[in-house]
PDB file of C-alpha atoms in Angstrom:
ATOM      1  CA  UNK N   1      29.437 -20.681 -54.547  1.00  0.00           C
ATOM      2  CA  UNK N   2      29.325 -22.839 -51.338  1.00  0.00           C
ATOM      3  CA  UNK N   3      32.137 -20.757 -49.775  1.00  0.00           C
ATOM      4  CA  UNK N   4      30.192 -17.591 -50.542  1.00  0.00           C
ATOM      5  CA  UNK N   5      27.041 -19.043 -48.802  1.00  0.00           C
ATOM      6  CA  UNK N   6      29.110 -20.259 -45.829  1.00  0.00           C
ATOM      7  CA  UNK N   7      30.804 -16.926 -45.509  1.00  0.00           C
ATOM      8  CA  UNK N   8      27.463 -15.093 -45.591  1.00  0.00           C
ATOM      9  CA  UNK N   9      26.076 -17.568 -43.007  1.00  0.00           C
ATOM     10  CA  UNK N  10      28.944 -16.911 -40.685  1.00  0.00           C
ATOM     11  CA  UNK N  11      28.650 -13.163 -41.025  1.00  0.00           C
ATOM     12  CA  UNK N  12      24.985 -13.436 -40.314  1.00  0.00           C
ATOM     13  CA  UNK N  13      25.570 -15.420 -37.160  1.00  0.00           C
ATOM     14  CA  UNK N  14      28.282 -13.163 -35.918  1.00  0.00           C
ATOM     15  CA  UNK N  15      26.056 -10.054 -36.327  1.00  0.00           C
ATOM     16  CA  UNK N  16      22.907 -11.614 -34.849  1.00  0.00           C
ATOM     17  CA  UNK N  17      24.327 -13.480 -31.987  1.00  0.00           C
ATOM     18  CA  UNK N  18      24.922 -10.151 -30.246  1.00  0.00           C
ATOM     19  CA  UNK N  19      21.294  -9.022 -30.861  1.00  0.00           C
ATOM     20  CA  UNK N  20      19.811 -12.196 -29.498  1.00  0.00           C
ATOM     21  CA  UNK N  21      21.832 -12.003 -26.270  1.00  0.00           C
ATOM     22  CA  UNK N  22      20.742 -10.165 -23.201  1.00  0.00           C
ATOM     23  CA  UNK N  23      21.425  -6.404 -23.221  1.00  0.00           C
ATOM     24  CA  UNK N  24      23.085  -6.566 -19.797  1.00  0.00           C
ATOM     25  CA  UNK N  25      25.730  -8.881 -21.117  1.00  0.00           C
ATOM     26  CA  UNK N  26      25.992  -7.672 -24.706  1.00  0.00           C
ATOM     27  CA  UNK N  27      28.399  -4.910 -23.974  1.00  0.00           C
ATOM     28  CA  UNK N  28      28.443  -1.580 -25.858  1.00  0.00           C
ATOM     29  CA  UNK N  29      27.582   0.333 -22.534  1.00  0.00           C
ATOM     30  CA  UNK N  30      30.478  -0.650 -20.538  1.00  0.00           C
ATOM     31  CA  UNK N  31      30.551   2.121 -17.968  1.00  0.00           C
ATOM     32  CA  UNK N  32      26.759   2.613 -17.317  1.00  0.00           C
ATOM     33  CA  UNK N  33      26.965   1.157 -13.824  1.00  0.00           C
ATOM     34  CA  UNK N  34      29.540   3.731 -12.825  1.00  0.00           C
ATOM     35  CA  UNK N  35      27.239   6.573 -13.830  1.00  0.00           C
ATOM     36  CA  UNK N  36      24.455   5.127 -11.677  1.00  0.00           C
ATOM     37  CA  UNK N  37      26.797   4.454  -8.806  1.00  0.00           C
ATOM     38  CA  UNK N  38      27.961   8.149  -8.807  1.00  0.00           C
ATOM     39  CA  UNK N  39      24.377   9.363  -9.141  1.00  0.00           C
ATOM     40  CA  UNK N  40      23.338   7.340  -6.233  1.00  0.00           C
ATOM     41  CA  UNK N  41      26.189   8.571  -3.972  1.00  0.00           C
ATOM     42  CA  UNK N  42      26.246  12.229  -5.056  1.00  0.00           C
ATOM     43  CA  UNK N  43      22.591  12.850  -5.817  1.00  0.00           C
ATOM     44  CA  UNK N  44      20.377  10.183  -4.260  1.00  0.00           C
ATOM     45  CA  UNK N  45      21.765   9.882  -0.789  1.00  0.00           C
ATOM     46  CA  UNK N  46      22.244  13.614  -0.230  1.00  0.00           C
ATOM     47  CA  UNK N  47      18.682  14.192  -1.414  1.00  0.00           C
ATOM     48  CA  UNK N  48      17.366  11.658   1.049  1.00  0.00           C
ATOM     49  CA  UNK N  49      19.469  13.223   3.880  1.00  0.00           C
ATOM     50  CA  UNK N  50      18.267  16.733   3.079  1.00  0.00           C
ATOM     51  CA  UNK N  51      14.702  15.494   3.100  1.00  0.00           C
ATOM     52  CA  UNK N  52      15.159  13.964   6.495  1.00  0.00           C
ATOM     53  CA  UNK N  53      16.780  17.045   7.825  1.00  0.00           C
ATOM     54  CA  UNK N  54      14.029  19.230   6.501  1.00  0.00           C
ATOM     55  CA  UNK N  55      11.364  17.004   8.237  1.00  0.00           C
ATOM     56  CA  UNK N  56      13.296  17.069  11.529  1.00  0.00           C
ATOM     57  CA  UNK N  57      13.727  20.838  11.536  1.00  0.00           C
ATOM     58  CA  UNK N  58      10.092  21.464  10.572  1.00  0.00           C
ATOM     59  CA  UNK N  59       8.956  19.138  13.413  1.00  0.00           C
ATOM     60  CA  UNK N  60      11.245  20.984  15.941  1.00  0.00           C
ATOM     61  CA  UNK N  61      10.126  24.427  14.736  1.00  0.00           C
ATOM     62  CA  UNK N  62       6.737  24.872  16.284  1.00  0.00           C
ATOM     63  CA  UNK N  63       4.419  23.098  18.681  1.00  0.00           C
ATOM     64  CA  UNK N  64       1.150  22.087  17.144  1.00  0.00           C
ATOM     65  CA  UNK N  65      -2.001  22.653  19.279  1.00  0.00           C
ATOM     66  CA  UNK N  66      -4.763  20.241  18.865  1.00  0.00           C
ATOM     67  CA  UNK N  67      -8.061  21.467  17.373  1.00  0.00           C
ATOM     68  CA  UNK N  68     -10.993  22.062  19.746  1.00  0.00           C
ATOM     69  CA  UNK N  69     -13.394  19.159  20.004  1.00  0.00           C
ATOM     70  CA  UNK N  70     -16.687  19.545  18.111  1.00  0.00           C
ATOM     71  CA  UNK N  71     -19.093  16.674  18.379  1.00  0.00           C
ATOM     72  CA  UNK N  72     -20.203  16.255  14.891  1.00  0.00           C
ATOM     73  CA  UNK N  73     -22.778  13.504  14.431  1.00  0.00           C
ATOM     74  CA  UNK N  74     -21.072  11.882  11.422  1.00  0.00           C
ATOM     75  CA  UNK N  75     -17.557  11.408  13.155  1.00  0.00           C
ATOM     76  CA  UNK N  76     -16.597   8.830  15.622  1.00  0.00           C
ATOM     77  CA  UNK N  77     -19.537   6.591  15.045  1.00  0.00           C
ATOM     78  CA  UNK N  78     -19.306   3.448  17.117  1.00  0.00           C
ATOM     79  CA  UNK N  79     -21.782   0.888  15.774  1.00  0.00           C
ATOM     80  CA  UNK N  80     -19.793  -2.021  17.299  1.00  0.00           C
ATOM     81  CA  UNK N  81     -17.169  -2.081  20.157  1.00  0.00           C
ATOM     82  CA  UNK N  82     -13.570  -2.572  19.403  1.00  0.00           C
ATOM     83  CA  UNK N  83     -12.487  -6.130  20.403  1.00  0.00           C
ATOM     84  CA  UNK N  84      -9.731  -4.864  22.686  1.00  0.00           C
ATOM     85  CA  UNK N  85      -9.598  -2.652  25.848  1.00  0.00           C
ATOM     86  CA  UNK N  86     -12.790  -0.789  26.722  1.00  0.00           C
ATOM     87  CA  UNK N  87     -14.097  -0.981  23.151  1.00  0.00           C
ATOM     88  CA  UNK N  88     -13.986   2.823  22.486  1.00  0.00           C
ATOM     89  CA  UNK N  89     -10.317   3.315  21.582  1.00  0.00           C
ATOM     90  CA  UNK N  90      -8.824   2.225  18.202  1.00  0.00           C
ATOM     91  CA  UNK N  91      -5.847   0.001  18.124  1.00  0.00           C
ATOM     92  CA  UNK N  92      -3.411   2.828  17.566  1.00  0.00           C
ATOM     93  CA  UNK N  93      -5.111   5.280  19.957  1.00  0.00           C
ATOM     94  CA  UNK N  94      -3.214   8.498  20.983  1.00  0.00           C
ATOM     95  CA  UNK N  95      -5.020  10.216  23.772  1.00  0.00           C
ATOM     96  CA  UNK N  96      -3.573  13.710  22.873  1.00  0.00           C
ATOM     97  CA  UNK N  97      -4.589  13.559  19.252  1.00  0.00           C
ATOM     98  CA  UNK N  98      -7.495  11.066  18.896  1.00  0.00           C
ATOM     99  CA  UNK N  99     -10.749  12.055  20.354  1.00  0.00           C
ATOM    100  CA  UNK N 100     -13.441   9.706  21.734  1.00  0.00           C
ATOM    101  CA  UNK N 101     -17.175  10.199  20.866  1.00  0.00           C
ATOM    102  CA  UNK N 102     -17.607  12.369  23.926  1.00  0.00           C
ATOM    103  CA  UNK N 103     -14.352  14.326  23.730  1.00  0.00           C
ATOM    104  CA  UNK N 104     -10.531  14.176  24.365  1.00  0.00           C
ATOM    105  CA  UNK N 105      -9.478  11.942  27.279  1.00  0.00           C
ATOM    106  CA  UNK N 106      -6.902  14.309  28.786  1.00  0.00           C
ATOM    107  CA  UNK N 107      -7.422  18.046  28.870  1.00  0.00           C
ATOM    108  CA  UNK N 108      -4.078  19.904  28.991  1.00  0.00           C
TER     109      UNK N 108
END
């Protein structure tokens, strides 16, 4: 009877040791990393490259004209001066794109 209980205990431990271990080290999915490596190289990187090429070609395709300035009263409200420069321009000010409260700086 003791040998039967010991054999059952050993069998239980052998079966459940694998279940209690981490799935990354348990085995059973031996080649899974190879699949993800191949997907990264043959799907992921080309998709990123095609997205970059699409953005570059779309940018080169046409010249974007800036919209005419309209002095709406609810836009470009300055209740307090910016702490740099003349106080009217934001930190990342682009004179061709960003208008000041009285219009664009440079008229092309």
